[in-house]
mmCIF file of C-alpha atoms in Angstrom:
data_model
loop_
_atom_site.group_PDB
_atom_site.id
_atom_site.type_symbol
_atom_site.label_atom_id
_atom_site.label_comp_id
_atom_site.label_asym_id
_atom_site.label_seq_id
_atom_site.Cartn_x
_atom_site.Cartn_y
_atom_site.Cartn_z
ATOM 1 C CA GLN A 1 0.000 0.000 0.000
ATOM 2 C CA SER A 2 3.048 2.274 0.336
ATOM 3 C CA VAL A 3 3.105 5.011 -2.299
ATOM 4 C CA LEU A 4 6.767 5.793 -1.718
ATOM 5 C CA THR A 5 9.076 3.144 -3.181
ATOM 6 C CA GLN A 6 12.464 2.276 -1.720
ATOM 7 C CA PRO A 7 14.921 -0.513 -2.582
ATOM 8 C CA PRO A 8 14.457 -3.457 -0.193
ATOM 9 C CA SER A 9 18.117 -3.540 0.738
ATOM 10 C CA VAL A 10 21.463 -1.853 0.271
ATOM 11 C CA SER A 11 24.828 -2.905 1.599
ATOM 12 C CA GLY A 12 28.345 -1.585 1.880
ATOM 13 C CA ALA A 13 31.641 -2.155 3.566
ATOM 14 C CA PRO A 14 32.671 -0.149 6.619
ATOM 15 C CA GLY A 15 33.746 3.324 5.620
ATOM 16 C CA GLN A 16 31.899 3.282 2.309
ATOM 17 C CA ARG A 17 29.098 5.550 1.148
ATOM 18 C CA VAL A 18 25.643 4.163 0.437
ATOM 19 C CA THR A 19 22.510 5.851 -0.828
ATOM 20 C CA ILE A 20 18.850 4.964 -0.431
ATOM 21 C CA SER A 21 16.326 6.217 -2.944
ATOM 22 C CA CYS A 22 12.698 7.112 -2.293
ATOM 23 C CA THR A 23 10.481 7.423 -5.363
ATOM 24 C CA GLY A 24 7.082 9.054 -5.191
ATOM 25 C CA SER A 25 4.632 10.711 -7.543
ATOM 26 C CA SER A 26 2.873 13.942 -8.400
ATOM 27 C CA SER A 27 0.592 13.685 -5.350
ATOM 28 C CA ASN A 28 3.399 13.560 -2.797
ATOM 29 C CA LEU A 29 7.059 14.392 -3.491
ATOM 30 C CA GLY A 30 6.169 15.880 -6.871
ATOM 31 C CA ALA A 31 3.675 18.214 -5.204
ATOM 32 C CA ASP A 32 6.593 19.732 -3.326
ATOM 33 C CA TYR A 33 5.811 18.088 -0.008
ATOM 34 C CA ASP A 34 8.926 17.684 2.100
ATOM 35 C CA VAL A 35 10.441 14.281 2.643
ATOM 36 C CA HIS A 36 11.674 13.030 5.998
ATOM 37 C CA TRP A 37 13.800 10.015 6.914
ATOM 38 C CA TYR A 38 13.712 7.685 9.902
ATOM 39 C CA GLN A 39 16.128 5.062 11.184
ATOM 40 C CA GLN A 40 14.746 1.991 12.918
ATOM 41 C CA LEU A 41 17.272 -0.146 14.752
ATOM 42 C CA PRO A 42 16.230 -3.766 15.363
ATOM 43 C CA GLY A 43 13.515 -4.026 17.996
ATOM 44 C CA THR A 44 13.207 -0.282 18.548
ATOM 45 C CA ALA A 45 10.937 2.563 17.513
ATOM 46 C CA PRO A 46 11.761 4.737 14.490
ATOM 47 C CA ARG A 47 14.012 7.722 15.121
ATOM 48 C CA LEU A 48 13.905 10.939 13.098
ATOM 49 C CA LEU A 49 17.066 11.213 11.009
ATOM 50 C CA ILE A 50 16.394 13.911 8.396
ATOM 51 C CA TYR A 51 13.490 16.347 8.143
ATOM 52 C CA ASP A 52 12.426 18.868 5.496
ATOM 53 C CA ASP A 53 14.455 17.084 2.798
ATOM 54 C CA THR A 54 17.897 18.011 4.127
ATOM 55 C CA ASP A 55 17.866 19.066 7.792
ATOM 56 C CA ARG A 56 19.250 17.025 10.664
ATOM 57 C CA PRO A 57 17.812 17.124 14.184
ATOM 58 C CA SER A 58 20.317 17.927 16.883
ATOM 59 C CA GLY A 59 22.295 14.856 17.831
ATOM 60 C CA VAL A 60 22.233 13.247 14.376
ATOM 61 C CA THR A 61 25.674 12.868 12.862
ATOM 62 C CA ASP A 62 26.505 14.683 9.629
ATOM 63 C CA ARG A 63 27.334 11.308 8.094
ATOM 64 C CA PHE A 64 23.647 11.267 7.204
ATOM 65 C CA SER A 65 22.425 13.657 4.529
ATOM 66 C CA GLY A 66 19.285 14.042 2.451
ATOM 67 C CA SER A 67 18.359 15.435 -0.919
ATOM 68 C CA LYS A 68 15.236 15.744 -3.051
ATOM 69 C CA SER A 69 14.484 16.506 -6.652
ATOM 70 C CA GLY A 70 11.138 16.263 -8.350
ATOM 71 C CA THR A 71 9.413 13.015 -7.420
ATOM 72 C CA SER A 72 12.502 11.408 -5.871
ATOM 73 C CA ALA A 73 14.567 11.783 -2.737
ATOM 74 C CA SER A 74 17.723 10.186 -1.424
ATOM 75 C CA LEU A 75 19.378 9.477 1.887
ATOM 76 C CA ALA A 76 23.154 9.160 1.881
ATOM 77 C CA ILE A 77 25.221 7.539 4.594
ATOM 78 C CA THR A 78 28.949 8.221 4.464
ATOM 79 C CA GLY A 79 31.644 6.494 6.480
ATOM 80 C CA LEU A 80 29.389 3.480 6.965
ATOM 81 C CA GLN A 81 29.606 1.961 10.457
ATOM 82 C CA ALA A 82 28.389 -1.298 11.969
ATOM 83 C CA ASP A 83 25.791 0.491 14.074
ATOM 84 C CA ASP A 84 24.227 1.950 10.924
ATOM 85 C CA GLU A 85 22.704 -1.464 10.295
ATOM 86 C CA ALA A 86 19.005 -0.725 10.489
ATOM 87 C CA ASP A 87 15.859 -0.198 8.473
ATOM 88 C CA TYR A 88 15.384 3.242 6.935
ATOM 89 C CA TYR A 89 12.052 4.795 5.923
ATOM 90 C CA CYS A 90 11.177 7.925 3.990
ATOM 91 C CA GLN A 91 7.939 9.764 4.800
ATOM 92 C CA SER A 92 5.904 12.557 3.271
ATOM 93 C CA TYR A 93 2.334 13.722 2.759
ATOM 94 C CA ASP A 94 0.061 12.644 -0.080
ATOM 95 C CA ASN A 95 -2.717 14.980 -1.206
ATOM 96 C CA ARG A 96 -4.608 12.278 -3.095
ATOM 97 C CA LEU A 97 -4.744 9.978 -0.061
ATOM 98 C CA ARG A 98 -4.990 13.005 2.258
ATOM 99 C CA GLY A 99 -2.665 11.482 4.776
ATOM 100 C CA TYR A 100 0.916 10.817 5.728
ATOM 101 C CA VAL A 101 2.728 8.143 3.767
ATOM 102 C CA PHE A 102 5.825 6.095 4.428
ATOM 103 C CA GLY A 103 8.244 4.436 2.072
ATOM 104 C CA THR A 104 8.470 0.672 1.737
ATOM 105 C CA GLY A 105 11.635 0.649 3.835
ATOM 106 C CA THR A 106 15.257 -0.241 3.119
ATOM 107 C CA ARG A 107 17.470 -2.520 5.172
ATOM 108 C CA VAL A 108 21.074 -1.406 5.323
ATOM 109 C CA THR A 109 23.655 -4.126 5.855
ATOM 110 C CA VAL A 110 27.272 -3.450 6.715
ATOM 111 C CA LEU A 111 29.415 -6.132 5.139
ATOM 112 C CA GLU B 1 13.315 14.754 28.388
ATOM 113 C CA VAL B 2 10.482 14.138 25.952
ATOM 114 C CA GLN B 3 8.915 10.717 26.430
ATOM 115 C CA LEU B 4 5.912 8.926 24.991
ATOM 116 C CA VAL B 5 4.822 5.601 26.446
ATOM 117 C CA GLU B 6 2.113 3.440 24.939
ATOM 118 C CA SER B 7 0.094 0.789 26.760
ATOM 119 C CA GLY B 8 -2.989 -1.363 26.311
ATOM 120 C CA GLY B 9 -1.730 -3.958 23.859
ATOM 121 C CA GLY B 10 -2.011 -7.698 24.313
ATOM 122 C CA LEU B 11 -3.491 -10.880 22.886
ATOM 123 C CA LEU B 12 -7.066 -10.418 21.721
ATOM 124 C CA GLN B 13 -9.627 -12.436 19.829
ATOM 125 C CA PRO B 14 -10.996 -11.517 16.408
ATOM 126 C CA GLY B 15 -14.051 -9.311 16.612
ATOM 127 C CA GLY B 16 -13.026 -7.803 19.934
ATOM 128 C CA SER B 17 -12.118 -4.255 20.873
ATOM 129 C CA LEU B 18 -9.358 -2.524 22.751
ATOM 130 C CA ARG B 19 -8.198 0.912 23.762
ATOM 131 C CA LEU B 20 -4.583 1.924 23.462
ATOM 132 C CA SER B 21 -3.150 4.757 25.513
ATOM 133 C CA CYS B 22 -0.119 6.977 25.145
ATOM 134 C CA VAL B 23 1.113 9.086 28.035
ATOM 135 C CA ALA B 24 3.404 12.020 27.360
ATOM 136 C CA SER B 25 5.986 13.497 29.671
ATOM 137 C CA GLY B 26 8.674 16.125 29.350
ATOM 138 C CA PHE B 27 6.433 18.426 27.324
ATOM 139 C CA SER B 28 2.880 19.729 27.318
ATOM 140 C CA LEU B 29 0.762 17.505 25.112
ATOM 141 C CA ARG B 30 -1.786 20.308 24.588
ATOM 142 C CA SER B 31 0.739 22.172 22.448
ATOM 143 C CA PHE B 32 1.235 19.406 19.889
ATOM 144 C CA GLU B 33 -0.678 17.512 17.247
ATOM 145 C CA MET B 34 -0.374 13.758 17.657
ATOM 146 C CA ASN B 35 -0.594 10.648 15.521
ATOM 147 C CA TRP B 36 -0.797 6.867 15.675
ATOM 148 C CA VAL B 37 1.353 4.707 13.411
ATOM 149 C CA ARG B 38 1.525 0.919 13.308
ATOM 150 C CA GLN B 39 3.910 -1.723 12.047
ATOM 151 C CA ALA B 40 2.833 -5.280 11.327
ATOM 152 C CA PRO B 41 5.427 -7.978 12.072
ATOM 153 C CA GLY B 42 8.222 -7.814 9.521
ATOM 154 C CA LYS B 43 6.456 -5.052 7.604
ATOM 155 C CA GLY B 44 6.771 -1.318 7.094
ATOM 156 C CA LEU B 45 5.235 1.668 8.839
ATOM 157 C CA GLU B 46 1.604 2.617 8.298
ATOM 158 C CA TRP B 47 0.149 5.972 9.403
ATOM 159 C CA LEU B 48 -3.277 5.507 11.034
ATOM 160 C CA SER B 49 -4.661 8.686 12.517
ATOM 161 C CA TYR B 50 -4.056 12.333 13.405
ATOM 162 C CA VAL B 51 -5.579 14.603 16.048
ATOM 163 C CA SER B 52 -5.070 18.339 16.350
ATOM 164 C CA SER B 53 -3.796 19.909 19.556
ATOM 165 C CA ASP B 54 -7.316 20.851 20.690
ATOM 166 C CA GLY B 55 -8.839 17.562 19.575
ATOM 167 C CA ARG B 56 -11.254 19.211 17.148
ATOM 168 C CA THR B 57 -9.657 18.055 13.906
ATOM 169 C CA ILE B 58 -9.188 14.347 13.266
ATOM 170 C CA TYR B 59 -8.072 12.364 10.241
ATOM 171 C CA TYR B 60 -7.858 8.640 9.575
ATOM 172 C CA ALA B 61 -6.232 6.479 6.959
ATOM 173 C CA ASP B 62 -8.856 4.972 4.667
ATOM 174 C CA SER B 63 -7.801 1.490 5.807
ATOM 175 C CA VAL B 64 -9.031 2.077 9.369
ATOM 176 C CA LYS B 65 -11.799 4.648 8.942
ATOM 177 C CA GLY B 66 -14.938 3.587 10.757
ATOM 178 C CA ARG B 67 -13.197 1.145 13.102
ATOM 179 C CA PHE B 68 -10.596 3.341 14.803
ATOM 180 C CA THR B 69 -11.271 6.350 17.012
ATOM 181 C CA ILE B 70 -8.541 8.712 18.163
ATOM 182 C CA SER B 71 -8.984 10.981 21.158
ATOM 183 C CA ARG B 72 -6.940 12.971 23.620
ATOM 184 C CA ASP B 73 -7.103 14.290 27.175
ATOM 185 C CA ASN B 74 -4.759 17.237 27.418
ATOM 186 C CA GLY B 75 -5.403 17.565 31.125
ATOM 187 C CA LYS B 76 -3.978 14.080 31.635
ATOM 188 C CA ASN B 77 -1.307 14.499 28.954
ATOM 189 C CA SER B 78 -2.629 11.417 27.205
ATOM 190 C CA LEU B 79 -3.692 10.171 23.795
ATOM 191 C CA SER B 80 -5.916 7.194 23.022
ATOM 192 C CA LEU B 81 -6.842 4.936 20.136
ATOM 193 C CA GLN B 82 -10.015 2.849 20.276
ATOM 194 C CA ILE B 83 -9.977 -0.129 17.903
ATOM 195 C CA ASN B 84 -13.172 -2.077 17.184
ATOM 196 C CA SER B 85 -13.918 -5.227 15.192
ATOM 197 C CA LEU B 86 -10.368 -6.496 15.510
ATOM 198 C CA GLY B 87 -9.051 -8.674 12.711
ATOM 199 C CA SER B 88 -5.785 -10.474 12.074
ATOM 200 C CA GLU B 89 -4.717 -7.542 9.923
ATOM 201 C CA ASP B 90 -4.585 -5.410 13.074
ATOM 202 C CA THR B 91 -1.756 -7.469 14.544
ATOM 203 C CA ALA B 92 1.049 -4.940 14.843
ATOM 204 C CA VAL B 93 3.132 -2.734 17.090
ATOM 205 C CA TYR B 94 1.264 0.527 17.610
ATOM 206 C CA TYR B 95 3.256 3.737 18.081
ATOM 207 C CA CYS B 96 2.149 7.175 19.119
ATOM 208 C CA ALA B 97 4.199 9.918 17.481
ATOM 209 C CA ARG B 98 4.418 13.655 18.004
ATOM 210 C CA ARG B 99 3.889 15.752 14.889
ATOM 211 C CA ARG B 100 6.228 18.642 14.278
ATOM 212 C CA CYS B 101 6.431 21.288 11.606
ATOM 213 C CA GLY B 102 9.786 22.189 10.117
ATOM 214 C CA HIS B 103 10.157 25.285 7.989
ATOM 215 C CA SER B 104 6.439 25.073 7.307
ATOM 216 C CA CYS B 105 3.496 22.858 8.110
ATOM 217 C CA TYR B 106 3.102 21.913 4.483
ATOM 218 C CA SER B 107 4.573 18.497 5.200
ATOM 219 C CA PRO B 108 5.141 17.816 8.894
ATOM 220 C CA HIS B 109 7.300 15.080 10.325
ATOM 221 C CA PHE B 110 7.234 12.959 13.484
ATOM 222 C CA ASP B 111 9.950 14.037 15.864
ATOM 223 C CA TYR B 112 9.326 11.766 18.854
ATOM 224 C CA TRP B 113 7.962 8.240 19.008
ATOM 225 C CA GLY B 114 7.019 5.970 21.873
ATOM 226 C CA PRO B 115 8.503 2.458 22.157
ATOM 227 C CA GLY B 116 5.227 0.976 20.953
ATOM 228 C CA THR B 117 2.714 -1.537 22.274
ATOM 229 C CA LEU B 118 2.141 -4.912 20.606
ATOM 230 C CA VAL B 119 -1.362 -5.959 19.649
ATOM 231 C CA THR B 120 -1.833 -9.583 18.620
ATOM 232 C CA VAL B 121 -5.170 -10.710 17.234
ATOM 233 C CA SER B 122 -5.570 -14.474 17.228
ATOM 234 C CA PRO B 123 -8.357 -16.973 17.995
#
């Protein structure tokens, strides 16, 4: 039911850079609604990682960065670390569904 | 420190009802709009419902409209979710989440989440 599509998984070696894409449509990202990103460590609640496309809450390392263009957005993780292993979700608003929508989720594995 | 703590989950039978609660601390609930989000086992996040700070404006996802009722008691710093006609599809961890606007309220985000409460629907 998710209207924001993410790759199921991405992986990288420690120290590498990985990116996670989030593809939407004209009723969400394409309508200029901001995209936000959450990290969910195993067995825990989601944690806000990036808001308003590119901003980081206080306490979030600058190894995480976000971008958005048109109907797509991306989350980049640089200097990949073992404790970055988690599920990552994008989130926005959809004016056709008139509600908040999440991405399908991406599992990041550190090789 | 901002904290949200959900309760009320458990093992329930199909067709039953339950009421989930979320108690806030470290901030005044009356100043924030709140939401419920759930996550079925091994699945992604699903937004369920929104309530404005004064409780007057409420939205639901189409998937739960008519069965779920969100409410709040600002005096008790608490949020609730009533779920009726439980089905197996309601088996999930239920989170309450605080809504926050960034540069604008055009597309808000969820800045704090509770640890969640597990609801299992099984005969």
